mmCIF file of C-alpha atoms in Angstrom:
data_model
loop_
_atom_site.group_PDB
_atom_site.id
_atom_site.type_symbol
_atom_site.label_atom_id
_atom_site.label_comp_id
_atom_site.label_asym_id
_atom_site.label_seq_id
_atom_site.Cartn_x
_atom_site.Cartn_y
_atom_site.Cartn_z
ATOM 1 C CA MET A 140 68.024 -3.519 6.355
ATOM 2 C CA GLU A 141 67.941 -2.380 2.729
ATOM 3 C CA THR A 142 71.424 -2.221 1.216
ATOM 4 C CA GLN A 143 71.721 0.878 -0.986
ATOM 5 C CA ILE A 144 73.940 1.055 -4.073
ATOM 6 C CA PHE A 145 75.859 4.313 -4.473
ATOM 7 C CA GLN A 146 77.703 5.601 -7.520
ATOM 8 C CA PRO A 147 81.073 7.410 -7.254
ATOM 9 C CA ASN A 148 79.330 10.813 -7.395
ATOM 10 C CA GLN A 149 77.243 9.871 -4.330
ATOM 11 C CA VAL A 150 80.033 9.460 -1.772
ATOM 12 C CA GLU A 151 78.640 12.238 0.441
ATOM 13 C CA ALA A 152 75.512 10.158 1.046
ATOM 14 C CA ALA A 153 77.596 7.047 1.703
ATOM 15 C CA ALA A 154 79.852 9.005 4.066
ATOM 16 C CA ALA A 155 76.796 10.166 6.018
ATOM 17 C CA LEU A 156 75.990 6.514 6.727
ATOM 18 C CA LEU A 157 79.542 5.903 7.947
ATOM 19 C CA LYS A 158 79.344 8.933 10.239
ATOM 20 C CA ALA A 159 76.064 7.534 11.600
ATOM 21 C CA GLY A 160 77.809 4.304 12.601
ATOM 22 C CA GLN A 161 76.627 2.201 9.651
ATOM 23 C CA LEU A 162 78.614 -0.135 7.361
ATOM 24 C CA VAL A 163 79.380 0.780 3.741
ATOM 25 C CA ALA A 164 81.382 -1.338 1.303
ATOM 26 C CA PHE A 165 83.870 0.574 -0.822
ATOM 27 C CA PRO A 166 86.062 -0.052 -3.895
ATOM 28 C CA THR A 167 89.839 -0.266 -3.984
ATOM 29 C CA GLU A 168 92.297 -1.238 -6.705
ATOM 30 C CA THR A 169 92.748 -4.644 -5.005
ATOM 31 C CA VAL A 170 89.322 -5.868 -3.805
ATOM 32 C CA TYR A 171 86.206 -4.289 -2.292
ATOM 33 C CA GLY A 172 86.459 -3.447 1.414
ATOM 34 C CA LEU A 173 83.839 -3.254 4.154
ATOM 35 C CA GLY A 174 83.989 0.158 5.760
ATOM 36 C CA ALA A 175 83.104 1.432 9.218
ATOM 37 C CA ASP A 176 84.301 4.443 11.198
ATOM 38 C CA ALA A 177 87.570 3.158 12.690
ATOM 39 C CA THR A 178 87.142 5.471 15.691
ATOM 40 C CA ASN A 179 83.657 4.114 16.522
ATOM 41 C CA GLU A 180 83.991 0.825 18.440
ATOM 42 C CA THR A 181 80.304 -0.026 18.112
ATOM 43 C CA ALA A 182 80.444 0.415 14.348
ATOM 44 C CA VAL A 183 83.631 -1.647 14.076
ATOM 45 C CA LYS A 184 82.038 -4.529 15.975
ATOM 46 C CA LYS A 185 79.245 -4.562 13.371
ATOM 47 C CA VAL A 186 81.881 -5.469 10.767
ATOM 48 C CA TYR A 187 82.712 -8.703 12.576
ATOM 49 C CA ALA A 188 79.030 -9.555 12.872
ATOM 50 C CA ALA A 189 78.220 -8.813 9.218
ATOM 51 C CA LYS A 190 81.144 -10.877 7.933
ATOM 52 C CA GLY A 191 80.998 -13.645 10.527
ATOM 53 C CA ARG A 192 84.630 -12.773 11.220
ATOM 54 C CA PRO A 193 86.535 -13.998 14.313
ATOM 55 C CA SER A 194 87.030 -11.110 16.739
ATOM 56 C CA ASP A 195 90.787 -11.723 17.133
ATOM 57 C CA ASN A 196 91.405 -11.138 13.414
ATOM 58 C CA PRO A 197 92.646 -7.510 13.228
ATOM 59 C CA LEU A 198 91.301 -5.028 10.692
ATOM 60 C CA ILE A 199 93.174 -2.860 8.216
ATOM 61 C CA VAL A 200 92.707 0.881 8.744
ATOM 62 C CA THR A 201 92.130 2.679 5.447
ATOM 63 C CA VAL A 202 93.386 6.274 5.275
ATOM 64 C CA THR A 203 93.824 9.179 2.882
ATOM 65 C CA GLY A 204 97.579 9.407 3.390
ATOM 66 C CA GLN A 205 100.489 9.875 5.760
ATOM 67 C CA ALA A 206 98.970 12.801 7.663
ATOM 68 C CA MET A 207 96.001 10.701 8.761
ATOM 69 C CA VAL A 208 98.303 7.866 9.859
ATOM 70 C CA GLU A 209 100.267 10.270 12.045
ATOM 71 C CA GLU A 210 97.116 11.023 14.071
ATOM 72 C CA TYR A 211 97.109 7.443 15.392
ATOM 73 C CA ALA A 212 100.557 5.860 14.956
ATOM 74 C CA GLN A 213 103.784 6.404 16.853
ATOM 75 C CA PRO A 214 106.216 8.800 15.111
ATOM 76 C CA LEU A 215 107.002 7.350 11.698
ATOM 77 C CA SER A 216 110.435 5.946 10.977
ATOM 78 C CA ALA A 217 112.432 6.979 7.932
ATOM 79 C CA THR A 218 111.684 3.531 6.497
ATOM 80 C CA ALA A 219 107.934 4.006 6.836
ATOM 81 C CA GLN A 220 108.100 7.405 5.199
ATOM 82 C CA LYS A 221 110.171 6.070 2.282
ATOM 83 C CA LEU A 222 107.630 3.308 1.694
ATOM 84 C CA MET A 223 104.681 5.690 1.812
ATOM 85 C CA GLN A 224 106.410 7.994 -0.662
ATOM 86 C CA ALA A 225 107.225 5.101 -3.002
ATOM 87 C CA PHE A 226 104.022 3.039 -2.873
ATOM 88 C CA TRP A 227 101.157 5.183 -1.536
ATOM 89 C CA PRO A 228 98.505 5.452 -2.687
ATOM 90 C CA GLY A 229 98.734 1.812 -3.681
ATOM 91 C CA SER A 230 98.628 -1.862 -2.750
ATOM 92 C CA LEU A 231 100.861 -1.771 0.331
ATOM 93 C CA THR A 232 99.649 -2.050 3.932
ATOM 94 C CA LEU A 233 102.053 -1.104 6.730
ATOM 95 C CA ILE A 234 101.865 -2.416 10.302
ATOM 96 C CA LEU A 235 102.921 0.321 12.710
ATOM 97 C CA ASN A 236 103.055 0.863 16.455
ATOM 98 C CA LEU A 237 100.092 2.836 17.782
ATOM 99 C CA GLN A 238 99.881 5.744 20.148
ATOM 100 C CA PRO A 239 98.437 4.466 23.464
ATOM 101 C CA GLY A 240 94.654 4.163 23.234
ATOM 102 C CA ALA A 241 94.560 5.587 19.712
ATOM 103 C CA LEU A 242 92.274 2.875 18.329
ATOM 104 C CA SER A 243 89.878 0.384 19.867
ATOM 105 C CA LYS A 244 90.868 -3.232 20.571
ATOM 106 C CA ALA A 245 88.050 -4.114 18.172
ATOM 107 C CA VAL A 246 90.266 -2.708 15.396
ATOM 108 C CA THR A 247 93.592 -4.096 16.567
ATOM 109 C CA GLY A 248 92.588 -7.504 17.946
ATOM 110 C CA GLY A 249 93.991 -6.314 21.276
ATOM 111 C CA LEU A 250 97.460 -5.616 19.870
ATOM 112 C CA ARG A 251 99.435 -2.391 20.225
ATOM 113 C CA THR A 252 99.892 -2.224 16.473
ATOM 114 C CA ALA A 253 97.611 -1.533 13.540
ATOM 115 C CA ALA A 254 97.779 -2.024 9.788
ATOM 116 C CA PHE A 255 97.353 1.112 7.656
ATOM 117 C CA ARG A 256 96.605 1.332 3.943
ATOM 118 C CA ASN A 257 96.158 4.217 1.513
ATOM 119 C CA PRO A 258 94.319 2.733 -1.494
ATOM 120 C CA LYS A 259 94.776 3.839 -5.083
ATOM 121 C CA ASN A 260 91.113 4.599 -5.680
ATOM 122 C CA LYS A 261 89.879 8.184 -5.952
ATOM 123 C CA THR A 262 86.297 7.289 -5.061
ATOM 124 C CA THR A 263 87.291 5.739 -1.746
ATOM 125 C CA LEU A 264 89.718 8.533 -0.917
ATOM 126 C CA ASN A 265 86.845 10.958 -1.487
ATOM 127 C CA LEU A 266 84.644 8.800 0.736
ATOM 128 C CA ILE A 267 87.134 8.858 3.626
ATOM 129 C CA GLN A 268 87.657 12.586 3.171
ATOM 130 C CA ALA A 269 83.897 13.162 3.334
ATOM 131 C CA ALA A 270 83.559 10.949 6.418
ATOM 132 C CA GLY A 271 86.414 12.795 8.121
ATOM 133 C CA VAL A 272 87.766 9.644 9.795
ATOM 134 C CA PRO A 273 89.793 6.580 8.817
ATOM 135 C CA ILE A 274 87.674 3.548 8.021
ATOM 136 C CA VAL A 275 88.364 -0.108 8.678
ATOM 137 C CA GLY A 276 88.611 -2.085 5.468
ATOM 138 C CA PRO A 277 88.535 -5.881 5.561
ATOM 139 C CA SER A 278 87.363 -7.534 2.367
ATOM 140 C CA ALA A 279 83.611 -7.075 1.899
ATOM 141 C CA ASN A 280 82.615 -10.724 1.858
ATOM 142 C CA THR A 281 81.412 -13.460 4.147
ATOM 143 C CA SER A 282 84.462 -14.498 6.172
ATOM 144 C CA GLY A 283 86.339 -17.371 4.535
ATOM 145 C CA LYS A 284 84.841 -16.859 1.062
ATOM 146 C CA PRO A 285 86.655 -15.531 -2.038
ATOM 147 C CA SER A 286 87.280 -11.815 -1.828
ATOM 148 C CA PRO A 287 84.940 -9.568 -3.860
ATOM 149 C CA THR A 288 86.255 -7.856 -6.977
ATOM 150 C CA LEU A 289 82.837 -6.544 -8.064
ATOM 151 C CA ALA A 290 80.058 -4.729 -6.224
ATOM 152 C CA GLN A 291 77.766 -7.617 -7.230
ATOM 153 C CA HIS A 292 79.955 -10.010 -5.200
ATOM 154 C CA VAL A 293 79.507 -7.793 -2.139
ATOM 155 C CA TYR A 294 75.759 -7.615 -2.690
ATOM 156 C CA HIS A 295 75.534 -11.393 -2.911
ATOM 157 C CA ASP A 296 77.270 -11.910 0.444
ATOM 158 C CA LEU A 297 76.130 -8.908 2.464
ATOM 159 C CA ASN A 298 72.785 -7.696 1.082
ATOM 160 C CA GLY A 299 70.590 -6.845 4.044
ATOM 161 C CA LYS A 300 73.534 -6.907 6.471
ATOM 162 C CA ILE A 301 75.127 -3.555 5.567
ATOM 163 C CA ALA A 302 73.767 -0.099 4.801
ATOM 164 C CA GLY A 303 75.413 0.526 1.446
ATOM 165 C CA ILE A 304 77.858 -0.349 -1.334
ATOM 166 C CA VAL A 305 79.789 2.185 -3.406
ATOM 167 C CA ASP A 306 80.032 0.676 -6.900
ATOM 168 C CA ASP A 307 83.111 1.776 -8.833
ATOM 169 C CA GLY A 308 83.307 -1.137 -11.259
ATOM 170 C CA PRO A 309 85.802 -4.037 -11.271
ATOM 171 C CA ALA A 310 88.862 -3.983 -9.023
ATOM 172 C CA ALA A 311 91.980 -3.461 -11.153
ATOM 173 C CA VAL A 312 94.449 -5.716 -9.278
ATOM 174 C CA GLY A 313 92.226 -8.481 -7.924
ATOM 175 C CA VAL A 314 94.304 -9.684 -4.936
ATOM 176 C CA GLU A 315 94.640 -7.917 -1.615
ATOM 177 C CA SER A 316 97.489 -5.618 -0.664
ATOM 178 C CA THR A 317 100.924 -6.678 0.490
ATOM 179 C CA ILE A 318 101.131 -6.428 4.291
ATOM 180 C CA LEU A 319 104.547 -5.378 5.615
ATOM 181 C CA ASP A 320 105.275 -5.433 9.350
ATOM 182 C CA LEU A 321 107.466 -2.480 10.287
ATOM 183 C CA THR A 322 107.380 -3.310 14.002
ATOM 184 C CA ALA A 323 109.682 -6.315 13.519
ATOM 185 C CA ASP A 324 113.482 -6.110 13.722
ATOM 186 C CA VAL A 325 113.603 -6.557 9.944
ATOM 187 C CA PRO A 326 110.671 -5.393 7.770
ATOM 188 C CA THR A 327 108.641 -8.565 7.267
ATOM 189 C CA ILE A 328 106.019 -9.489 4.683
ATOM 190 C CA LEU A 329 103.083 -11.108 6.481
ATOM 191 C CA ARG A 330 100.927 -11.347 3.347
ATOM 192 C CA PRO A 331 102.282 -11.114 -0.210
ATOM 193 C CA GLY A 332 100.429 -8.907 -2.660
ATOM 194 C CA ALA A 333 100.808 -6.779 -5.768
ATOM 195 C CA VAL A 334 103.812 -4.936 -4.312
ATOM 196 C CA THR A 335 106.508 -7.599 -4.475
ATOM 197 C CA GLU A 336 109.407 -8.383 -2.146
ATOM 198 C CA GLU A 337 111.807 -7.286 -4.869
ATOM 199 C CA GLN A 338 110.092 -3.897 -5.207
ATOM 200 C CA LEU A 339 110.191 -3.329 -1.447
ATOM 201 C CA ALA A 340 113.840 -4.330 -1.178
ATOM 202 C CA ALA A 341 114.737 -1.871 -3.939
ATOM 203 C CA VAL A 342 113.446 0.957 -1.727
ATOM 204 C CA ILE A 343 114.445 -0.058 1.822
ATOM 205 C CA GLY A 344 116.976 -2.885 1.505
ATOM 206 C CA THR A 345 116.568 -6.208 3.304
ATOM 207 C CA VAL A 346 113.028 -7.561 3.572
ATOM 208 C CA ARG A 347 112.030 -11.010 4.757
ATOM 209 C CA SER A 348 108.879 -13.106 4.444
ATOM 210 C CA ASN A 349 107.134 -14.696 7.400
ATOM 211 C CA HIS A 350 105.616 -18.130 6.775
ATOM 212 C CA HIS A 351 104.821 -18.635 10.468
ATOM 213 C CA LYS A 352 101.551 -20.482 11.074
ATOM 214 C CA VAL A 353 99.585 -18.679 13.775
ATOM 215 C CA GLY A 354 98.569 -20.933 16.672
ATOM 216 C CA ALA A 355 95.045 -21.412 17.991
ATOM 217 C CA THR A 356 95.575 -19.103 20.977
ATOM 218 C CA GLU A 357 97.772 -16.566 19.158
ATOM 219 C CA VAL A 358 96.436 -13.245 17.843
ATOM 220 C CA PRO A 359 97.562 -12.661 14.235
ATOM 221 C CA LYS A 360 99.173 -9.309 13.445
ATOM 222 C CA ALA A 361 97.534 -9.203 10.025
ATOM 223 C CA PRO A 362 94.502 -10.633 8.213
ATOM 224 C CA GLY A 363 94.886 -13.950 6.428
ATOM 225 C CA MET A 364 97.429 -15.495 8.812
ATOM 226 C CA LYS A 365 95.199 -17.724 10.940
ATOM 227 C CA TYR A 366 91.775 -18.528 9.544
ATOM 228 C CA LYS A 367 90.491 -20.189 6.389
ATOM 229 C CA HIS A 368 90.262 -17.733 3.516
ATOM 230 C CA TYR A 369 89.207 -17.381 -0.116
ATOM 231 C CA ALA A 370 87.400 -20.730 -0.326
ATOM 232 C CA PRO A 371 84.484 -21.303 -2.725
ATOM 233 C CA ASP A 372 81.852 -23.952 -2.044
ATOM 234 C CA ALA A 373 83.664 -26.404 -4.343
ATOM 235 C CA GLN A 374 86.958 -28.101 -3.518
ATOM 236 C CA VAL A 375 89.840 -26.444 -5.334
ATOM 237 C CA TYR A 376 92.801 -28.512 -6.566
ATOM 238 C CA ILE A 377 96.019 -26.842 -7.727
ATOM 239 C CA VAL A 378 97.589 -28.172 -10.929
ATOM 240 C CA ASP A 379 101.223 -27.234 -10.374
ATOM 241 C CA GLN A 380 102.814 -28.022 -13.748
ATOM 242 C CA VAL A 381 101.561 -27.716 -17.318
ATOM 243 C CA ALA A 382 102.656 -31.347 -17.772
ATOM 244 C CA ASP A 383 100.136 -32.381 -15.085
ATOM 245 C CA TRP A 384 97.095 -31.097 -16.963
ATOM 246 C CA PRO A 385 96.429 -34.197 -19.154
ATOM 247 C CA ALA A 386 96.216 -36.418 -16.056
ATOM 248 C CA ALA A 387 94.127 -33.827 -14.212
ATOM 249 C CA LEU A 388 91.661 -33.562 -17.084
ATOM 250 C CA GLN A 389 91.506 -37.333 -17.400
ATOM 251 C CA TRP A 390 90.521 -37.430 -13.725
ATOM 252 C CA ALA A 391 87.929 -34.719 -14.386
ATOM 253 C CA ALA A 392 86.397 -36.769 -17.214
ATOM 254 C CA GLN A 393 85.819 -39.613 -14.765
ATOM 255 C CA GLN A 394 83.726 -37.462 -12.423
ATOM 256 C CA THR A 395 79.947 -37.760 -12.554
ATOM 257 C CA THR A 396 79.387 -34.014 -12.138
ATOM 258 C CA PRO A 397 80.788 -30.941 -13.933
ATOM 259 C CA VAL A 398 84.337 -29.928 -12.984
ATOM 260 C CA GLY A 399 85.585 -26.354 -13.058
ATOM 261 C CA VAL A 400 88.792 -25.673 -14.985
ATOM 262 C CA MET A 401 90.694 -22.406 -14.428
ATOM 263 C CA ALA A 402 93.846 -21.792 -16.477
ATOM 264 C CA VAL A 403 95.438 -19.315 -18.856
ATOM 265 C CA ASP A 404 94.428 -19.377 -22.510
ATOM 266 C CA SER A 405 97.598 -21.077 -23.763
ATOM 267 C CA VAL A 406 97.081 -24.014 -21.380
ATOM 268 C CA LEU A 407 93.399 -24.324 -22.266
ATOM 269 C CA ALA A 408 94.175 -24.259 -26.003
ATOM 270 C CA ASP A 409 96.738 -27.074 -25.702
ATOM 271 C CA GLN A 410 94.538 -29.479 -23.737
ATOM 272 C CA THR A 411 91.730 -31.833 -24.686
ATOM 273 C CA LEU A 412 88.904 -30.757 -22.412
ATOM 274 C CA PRO A 413 86.350 -33.348 -21.281
ATOM 275 C CA ALA A 414 82.657 -32.812 -21.989
ATOM 276 C CA ASN A 415 81.939 -32.108 -18.312
ATOM 277 C CA ALA A 416 84.532 -29.316 -18.035
ATOM 278 C CA GLU A 417 83.241 -25.857 -17.100
ATOM 279 C CA VAL A 418 85.986 -23.463 -18.218
ATOM 280 C CA PHE A 419 86.985 -20.083 -16.786
ATOM 281 C CA SER A 420 89.903 -18.334 -18.494
ATOM 282 C CA LEU A 421 92.615 -16.756 -16.341
ATOM 283 C CA GLY A 422 93.784 -14.667 -19.281
ATOM 284 C CA THR A 423 97.306 -14.753 -20.637
ATOM 285 C CA ASP A 424 99.802 -14.580 -17.755
ATOM 286 C CA ILE A 425 100.337 -14.260 -14.001
ATOM 287 C CA ALA A 426 99.136 -10.639 -13.994
ATOM 288 C CA SER A 427 95.777 -11.499 -15.539
ATOM 289 C CA ALA A 428 95.525 -14.713 -13.498
ATOM 290 C CA SER A 429 95.952 -12.733 -10.268
ATOM 291 C CA HIS A 430 93.366 -10.223 -11.435
ATOM 292 C CA LEU A 431 90.845 -12.939 -12.343
ATOM 293 C CA LEU A 432 91.418 -15.569 -9.621
ATOM 294 C CA PHE A 433 88.727 -14.438 -7.184
ATOM 295 C CA ASP A 434 86.378 -13.603 -10.037
ATOM 296 C CA GLY A 435 86.699 -17.185 -11.276
ATOM 297 C CA LEU A 436 86.119 -18.729 -7.876
ATOM 298 C CA ARG A 437 83.073 -16.494 -7.444
ATOM 299 C CA HIS A 438 81.851 -17.514 -10.916
ATOM 300 C CA PHE A 439 81.696 -21.155 -9.902
ATOM 301 C CA ASP A 440 79.903 -20.300 -6.660
ATOM 302 C CA LEU A 441 77.287 -18.065 -8.257
ATOM 303 C CA GLU A 442 76.803 -19.034 -11.885
ATOM 304 C CA SER A 443 78.069 -22.534 -12.582
ATOM 305 C CA PRO A 444 77.996 -24.656 -9.410
ATOM 306 C CA VAL A 445 80.558 -27.468 -9.470
ATOM 307 C CA LYS A 446 81.942 -29.749 -6.761
ATOM 308 C CA ASN A 447 85.597 -29.590 -7.848
ATOM 309 C CA ILE A 448 87.756 -26.919 -9.496
ATOM 310 C CA LEU A 449 91.126 -27.577 -11.146
ATOM 311 C CA THR A 450 93.182 -24.361 -11.053
ATOM 312 C CA GLN A 451 96.540 -23.548 -12.598
ATOM 313 C CA GLY A 452 99.500 -22.986 -10.279
ATOM 314 C CA PHE A 453 102.394 -20.590 -10.956
ATOM 315 C CA PRO A 454 105.923 -20.319 -9.561
ATOM 316 C CA PRO A 455 105.687 -18.410 -6.242
ATOM 317 C CA VAL A 456 107.952 -15.542 -7.280
ATOM 318 C CA GLY A 457 107.081 -11.889 -7.856
ATOM 319 C CA LEU A 458 103.326 -11.518 -8.280
ATOM 320 C CA GLY A 459 103.155 -15.331 -8.293
ATOM 321 C CA ALA A 460 103.836 -15.274 -4.542
ATOM 322 C CA ALA A 461 100.575 -13.378 -3.943
ATOM 323 C CA TYR A 462 98.650 -15.560 -6.390
ATOM 324 C CA MET A 463 99.861 -18.812 -4.843
ATOM 325 C CA ASN A 464 99.291 -17.529 -1.305
ATOM 326 C CA ARG A 465 95.600 -16.974 -2.122
ATOM 327 C CA LEU A 466 95.247 -20.135 -4.211
ATOM 328 C CA ASN A 467 96.817 -22.379 -1.566
ATOM 329 C CA LYS A 468 94.434 -20.980 1.049
ATOM 330 C CA SER A 469 91.393 -21.392 -1.209
ATOM 331 C CA ALA A 470 92.429 -24.993 -1.935
ATOM 332 C CA GLY A 471 93.296 -25.831 1.656
ATOM 333 C CA GLN A 472 96.780 -26.774 0.305
ATOM 334 C CA MET A 473 95.214 -29.469 -1.927
ATOM 335 C CA HIS A 474 97.310 -30.140 -5.040
ATOM 336 C CA PHE A 475 96.355 -32.485 -7.858
ATOM 337 C CA SER A 476 98.403 -35.666 -7.673
ATOM 338 C CA LYS A 477 98.707 -38.071 -10.582
#
């Protein structure tokens, strides 16, 4: 299969492929997603095959807004409507109860719920509008690898496996959406993202976070809860404190191969970097670090192969919660120890 590259003004052609049951990657403000007609079970199953994704890992349903959600979900609560008004289009995914038989088990992982997202990207909203159906939207990468923030990342992983990619430049946010479960007794964050717990609580009151580890036989309600995610080929180590960097870089200097170093500019400027350090800047703060995290991990996979990557940690509050969630998964919970 030849994977075509479409520009934003070519969404009609890309939508025609979706309507024909093919897979097309699309841009969002968070990361690139892999689209298929969410109402076409055969097309949805192709997503799992292209990504190498476990079939019990449910897919996010990407929509143009509340009206499209109402075609498939149970009647929306006042809470759901408040959240949609406050954060849609944007980086918030809502898990809702479905109407019976509204979507295939291939979308839901066999659950009676589904996750819905309305992305803040005009090109993709135009694409869904042209297709006339919601589209599933897991990250457009090989399962387990860092999420793609550029069309080139998608092409690297999925060239020849999907029909097309809509290229709308770099993703603005760089980490996936916050997933909020509205089917729980208390609205529960299953995956932190750019919309923070504090922002959600300001709109709907009490919100809790779920750190439950999904068991081997349990079906997760949202992506990222069960399987390995975001991992480059190299082993990632988290450097938790600025004070730990001298020891971490001393360890790096003792390695016989190049070592990746990912940190903000102020940390890099204050350290003595060994000759074998391959540096990738995470910018100036947690916002830029979140935006650049996957790009950096992809950089070391594609352009500067290393066996180990030292990466700066941040306090897990606000946007730092999303950053550390992704970084801990990419590192397999491995932290640098003096």
